[in-house]
CSV table of C-alpha atoms and ligand atoms in Angstrom, one decimal:
chain,number,residue,atom,x,y,z
A,16,UNK,CA,48.5,-52.3,-61.3
A,17,UNK,CA,49.0,-48.8,-62.5
A,18,UNK,CA,52.7,-47.7,-62.0
A,19,UNK,CA,55.4,-45.2,-63.0
A,20,UNK,CA,58.9,-46.5,-63.6
A,21,UNK,CA,61.8,-44.3,-64.0
A,22,UNK,CA,64.9,-46.2,-65.1
A,23,UNK,CA,68.4,-45.2,-64.2
A,24,UNK,CA,71.7,-46.8,-65.1
A,25,UNK,CA,72.1,-48.4,-61.9
A,26,UNK,CA,71.4,-51.9,-60.2
A,27,UNK,CA,69.4,-50.3,-57.5
A,28,UNK,CA,65.6,-50.1,-57.5
A,29,UNK,CA,63.3,-48.2,-55.0
A,30,UNK,CA,59.8,-49.3,-55.0
A,31,UNK,CA,57.3,-46.7,-53.6
A,32,UNK,CA,53.9,-47.0,-52.2
A,33,UNK,CA,51.8,-44.0,-51.4
A,34,UNK,CA,49.5,-43.2,-48.6
A,35,UNK,CA,45.7,-42.8,-48.8
A,36,UNK,CA,44.7,-40.5,-51.5
A,37,UNK,CA,48.2,-40.6,-53.2
A,38,UNK,CA,49.1,-42.2,-56.4
A,39,UNK,CA,52.0,-43.7,-58.3
A,40,UNK,CA,53.7,-40.3,-58.5
A,41,UNK,CA,53.4,-39.3,-54.9
A,42,UNK,CA,56.6,-40.5,-53.5
A,43,UNK,CA,58.9,-40.2,-56.7
A,44,UNK,CA,60.5,-37.0,-55.3
A,45,UNK,CA,61.3,-38.8,-52.0
A,46,UNK,CA,62.8,-41.6,-53.8
A,47,UNK,CA,65.0,-39.1,-55.8
A,48,UNK,CA,66.1,-37.4,-52.6
A,49,UNK,CA,67.1,-40.8,-51.0
A,50,UNK,CA,69.1,-42.1,-54.0
A,51,UNK,CA,69.2,-39.9,-57.1
A,52,UNK,CA,70.9,-42.8,-59.0
A,53,UNK,CA,68.5,-45.4,-58.2
A,54,UNK,CA,65.7,-46.5,-60.6
A,55,UNK,CA,62.2,-45.8,-59.2
A,56,UNK,CA,58.9,-47.8,-59.3
A,57,UNK,CA,56.0,-45.9,-58.0
A,58,UNK,CA,52.8,-48.1,-57.8
A,59,UNK,CA,49.2,-47.0,-57.3
A,60,UNK,CA,46.9,-49.0,-55.0
A,61,UNK,CA,44.1,-50.9,-56.7
A,62,UNK,CA,41.4,-49.8,-54.3
A,63,UNK,CA,39.4,-46.6,-54.7
A,64,UNK,CA,37.7,-45.2,-51.7
A,65,UNK,CA,35.5,-42.2,-52.6
A,66,UNK,CA,38.0,-41.1,-55.1
A,67,UNK,CA,41.0,-41.9,-52.9
A,68,UNK,CA,43.5,-44.5,-53.9
A,69,UNK,CA,44.4,-47.1,-51.2
A,70,UNK,CA,46.2,-50.4,-51.3
A,71,UNK,CA,43.4,-52.3,-49.6
A,72,UNK,CA,39.7,-51.6,-48.4
A,73,UNK,CA,39.0,-50.5,-44.8
A,74,UNK,CA,35.8,-50.9,-42.8
A,75,UNK,CA,36.5,-47.6,-41.1
A,76,UNK,CA,39.7,-45.5,-40.3
A,77,UNK,CA,42.0,-47.8,-38.5
A,78,UNK,CA,39.9,-51.0,-39.1
A,79,UNK,CA,41.1,-52.9,-42.0
A,80,UNK,CA,39.1,-55.2,-44.4
A,81,UNK,CA,41.4,-58.2,-43.9
A,82,UNK,CA,40.0,-60.1,-46.9
A,83,UNK,CA,40.9,-57.1,-49.2
A,84,UNK,CA,44.3,-56.6,-47.4
A,85,UNK,CA,45.3,-60.3,-47.9
A,86,UNK,CA,44.2,-60.5,-51.5
A,87,UNK,CA,45.8,-57.2,-52.3
A,88,UNK,CA,49.0,-58.3,-50.6
A,89,UNK,CA,49.2,-61.3,-52.8
A,90,UNK,CA,48.5,-59.2,-55.9
A,91,UNK,CA,51.1,-56.8,-55.0
A,92,UNK,CA,53.7,-59.6,-54.6
A,93,UNK,CA,52.8,-61.1,-58.0
A,94,UNK,CA,52.9,-57.7,-59.6
A,95,UNK,CA,56.4,-56.9,-58.3
A,96,UNK,CA,57.6,-60.5,-59.4
A,97,UNK,CA,56.1,-60.0,-62.8
A,98,UNK,CA,57.5,-56.6,-63.3
A,99,UNK,CA,61.0,-57.7,-62.3
A,100,UNK,CA,61.0,-60.8,-64.4
A,101,UNK,CA,60.1,-58.6,-67.6
A,102,UNK,CA,63.0,-56.2,-67.0
A,103,UNK,CA,66.1,-56.8,-68.8
A,104,UNK,CA,67.9,-54.9,-65.9
A,105,UNK,CA,68.6,-57.3,-63.0
A,106,UNK,CA,68.4,-55.4,-59.8
A,107,UNK,CA,70.7,-56.5,-57.0
A,108,UNK,CA,69.4,-54.0,-54.4
A,109,UNK,CA,65.7,-53.5,-54.1
A,110,UNK,CA,64.4,-51.3,-51.3
A,111,UNK,CA,60.6,-50.8,-50.8
A,112,UNK,CA,59.4,-47.8,-49.1
A,113,UNK,CA,55.7,-47.0,-48.1
A,114,UNK,CA,54.0,-44.2,-46.3
A,115,UNK,CA,50.9,-44.8,-44.1
A,116,UNK,CA,48.5,-47.0,-46.1
A,117,UNK,CA,51.4,-48.0,-48.4
A,118,UNK,CA,53.5,-48.9,-45.3
A,119,UNK,CA,50.6,-51.0,-43.9
A,120,UNK,CA,50.5,-53.2,-47.1
A,121,UNK,CA,54.3,-53.6,-47.0
A,122,UNK,CA,53.8,-54.8,-43.5
A,123,UNK,CA,51.4,-57.3,-44.6
A,124,UNK,CA,53.7,-58.4,-47.4
A,125,UNK,CA,56.6,-59.1,-45.2
A,126,UNK,CA,54.4,-60.7,-42.6
A,127,UNK,CA,53.4,-63.1,-45.3
A,128,UNK,CA,56.5,-63.5,-47.3
A,129,UNK,CA,59.4,-62.8,-44.9
A,130,UNK,CA,62.7,-61.6,-46.4
A,131,UNK,CA,62.1,-60.2,-49.9
A,132,UNK,CA,64.2,-57.0,-50.0
A,133,UNK,CA,67.5,-55.4,-49.3
A,134,UNK,CA,65.8,-53.0,-47.2
A,135,UNK,CA,62.1,-52.1,-46.1
A,136,UNK,CA,61.1,-48.6,-45.1
A,137,UNK,CA,57.7,-48.2,-43.3
A,138,UNK,CA,56.8,-44.6,-42.7
A,139,UNK,CA,54.0,-44.1,-40.1
A,140,UNK,CA,52.8,-47.7,-40.2
A,141,UNK,CA,50.2,-49.6,-38.1
A,142,UNK,CA,50.0,-53.4,-37.4
A,143,UNK,CA,48.6,-54.7,-40.5
A,144,UNK,CA,47.2,-57.9,-39.2
A,145,UNK,CA,46.8,-58.7,-35.4
A,146,UNK,CA,47.8,-62.0,-34.0
A,147,UNK,CA,49.6,-63.1,-37.1
A,148,UNK,CA,52.4,-65.6,-37.1
A,149,UNK,CA,55.0,-63.4,-38.9
A,150,UNK,CA,57.3,-65.3,-41.4
A,151,UNK,CA,61.0,-65.4,-40.7
A,152,UNK,CA,62.7,-62.1,-41.5
A,153,UNK,CA,66.3,-63.6,-41.8
A,154,UNK,CA,67.7,-60.1,-40.6
A,155,UNK,CA,65.9,-58.2,-43.3
A,156,UNK,CA,66.7,-54.5,-42.5
A,157,UNK,CA,63.6,-52.4,-41.6
A,158,UNK,CA,63.3,-48.7,-41.1
A,159,UNK,CA,60.2,-47.9,-39.1
A,160,UNK,CA,59.3,-44.2,-38.3
A,161,UNK,CA,56.5,-43.2,-35.9
A,162,UNK,CA,55.3,-40.0,-34.2
A,163,UNK,CA,54.4,-39.5,-30.6
A,164,UNK,CA,51.9,-36.9,-31.9
A,165,UNK,CA,50.3,-39.1,-34.7
A,166,UNK,CA,46.6,-38.4,-34.8
A,167,UNK,CA,46.1,-41.5,-37.1
A,168,UNK,CA,48.5,-44.1,-35.8
A,169,UNK,CA,48.5,-44.8,-32.1
A,170,UNK,CA,52.0,-45.2,-30.8
A,171,UNK,CA,51.2,-48.5,-29.3
A,172,UNK,CA,50.7,-49.9,-32.9
A,173,UNK,CA,54.2,-48.8,-34.0
A,174,UNK,CA,55.7,-50.5,-30.8
A,175,UNK,CA,53.6,-53.7,-31.4
A,176,UNK,CA,54.7,-53.8,-35.0
A,177,UNK,CA,58.4,-53.4,-34.1
A,178,UNK,CA,58.0,-56.2,-31.5
A,179,UNK,CA,56.4,-58.5,-33.9
A,180,UNK,CA,59.1,-58.0,-36.5
A,181,UNK,CA,61.8,-58.3,-33.9
A,182,UNK,CA,60.4,-61.6,-32.7
A,183,UNK,CA,60.6,-62.7,-36.4
A,184,UNK,CA,64.4,-61.7,-36.5
A,185,UNK,CA,64.2,-58.5,-38.4
A,186,UNK,CA,67.0,-56.0,-38.3
A,187,UNK,CA,65.0,-52.9,-37.2
A,188,UNK,CA,66.0,-49.2,-36.9
A,189,UNK,CA,62.9,-47.5,-35.2
A,190,UNK,CA,62.9,-43.8,-35.1
A,191,UNK,CA,60.4,-41.7,-33.2
A,192,UNK,CA,59.4,-38.1,-34.1
A,193,UNK,CA,57.1,-35.4,-32.8
A,194,UNK,CA,55.8,-34.2,-36.2
A,195,UNK,CA,52.3,-35.9,-36.6
A,196,UNK,CA,51.4,-38.1,-39.4
A,197,UNK,CA,53.4,-36.2,-42.1
A,198,UNK,CA,56.8,-37.1,-43.2
A,199,UNK,CA,59.3,-34.7,-41.6
A,200,UNK,CA,62.7,-33.5,-42.9
A,201,UNK,CA,64.3,-35.0,-40.0
A,202,UNK,CA,62.8,-38.3,-40.8
A,203,UNK,CA,64.0,-38.0,-44.4
A,204,UNK,CA,67.6,-37.4,-43.2
A,205,UNK,CA,67.4,-40.5,-40.9
A,206,UNK,CA,65.9,-42.5,-43.9
A,207,UNK,CA,68.7,-41.5,-46.1
A,208,UNK,CA,71.3,-42.4,-43.5
A,209,UNK,CA,69.7,-45.7,-42.9
A,210,UNK,CA,69.6,-46.4,-46.8
A,211,UNK,CA,73.2,-45.4,-47.3
A,212,UNK,CA,74.4,-48.1,-44.9
A,213,UNK,CA,72.3,-50.9,-46.5
B,7,MLT,C1,45.4,-47.2,-43.3
B,7,MLT,O1,44.1,-47.2,-43.5
B,7,MLT,O2,46.1,-48.0,-43.9
B,7,MLT,C2,45.7,-46.3,-42.2
B,7,MLT,O3,44.6,-45.8,-41.5
B,7,MLT,C3,46.6,-45.2,-42.8
B,7,MLT,C4,45.9,-44.4,-43.8
B,7,MLT,O4,44.9,-43.8,-43.6
B,7,MLT,O5,46.4,-44.4,-44.9
């Protein structure tokens, strides 16, 4: 996978997954705002939809190509494992953060693999796979943000996602905004507070 890695003298790593049309650089600034001392790994989605990078194919907006989603989920897991095994730095604290399409593949990743990270932040996510038996989350700490005015994500999606993860024993902080699909300043402030308590 194509990525951008910024190494800092710290045992903390934030992995960043962009939304549709973004790239490996899109969320680096947000990562820096959250923790200026953490190393950052921005990853680019493998799929190209009419020139826009994504982490998996979709049939139409809001309807995912599950075959692509599942195969890209396993590829992302292998990439992260491979990346970490090649580094001399051993990270104690890994937080993964995704926005929109990036949040959706993170949802699939933790649905399939359960607890993998110190913290998981999903900004404006949807339910990645419906009727899925979600793996045990072992109190994995998850931040979910959603907006009551999101034109892309129906608010029921965010609620169902939260319910599915709570049923699998995740430790969730769910925050609601009125901003729309964009990441708001208020959301960044809440995200930073959540991160600092991990
Ligand atoms: C998706 O396709 O993952 C969602 O619709 C969000 C997005 O468009 O990125």
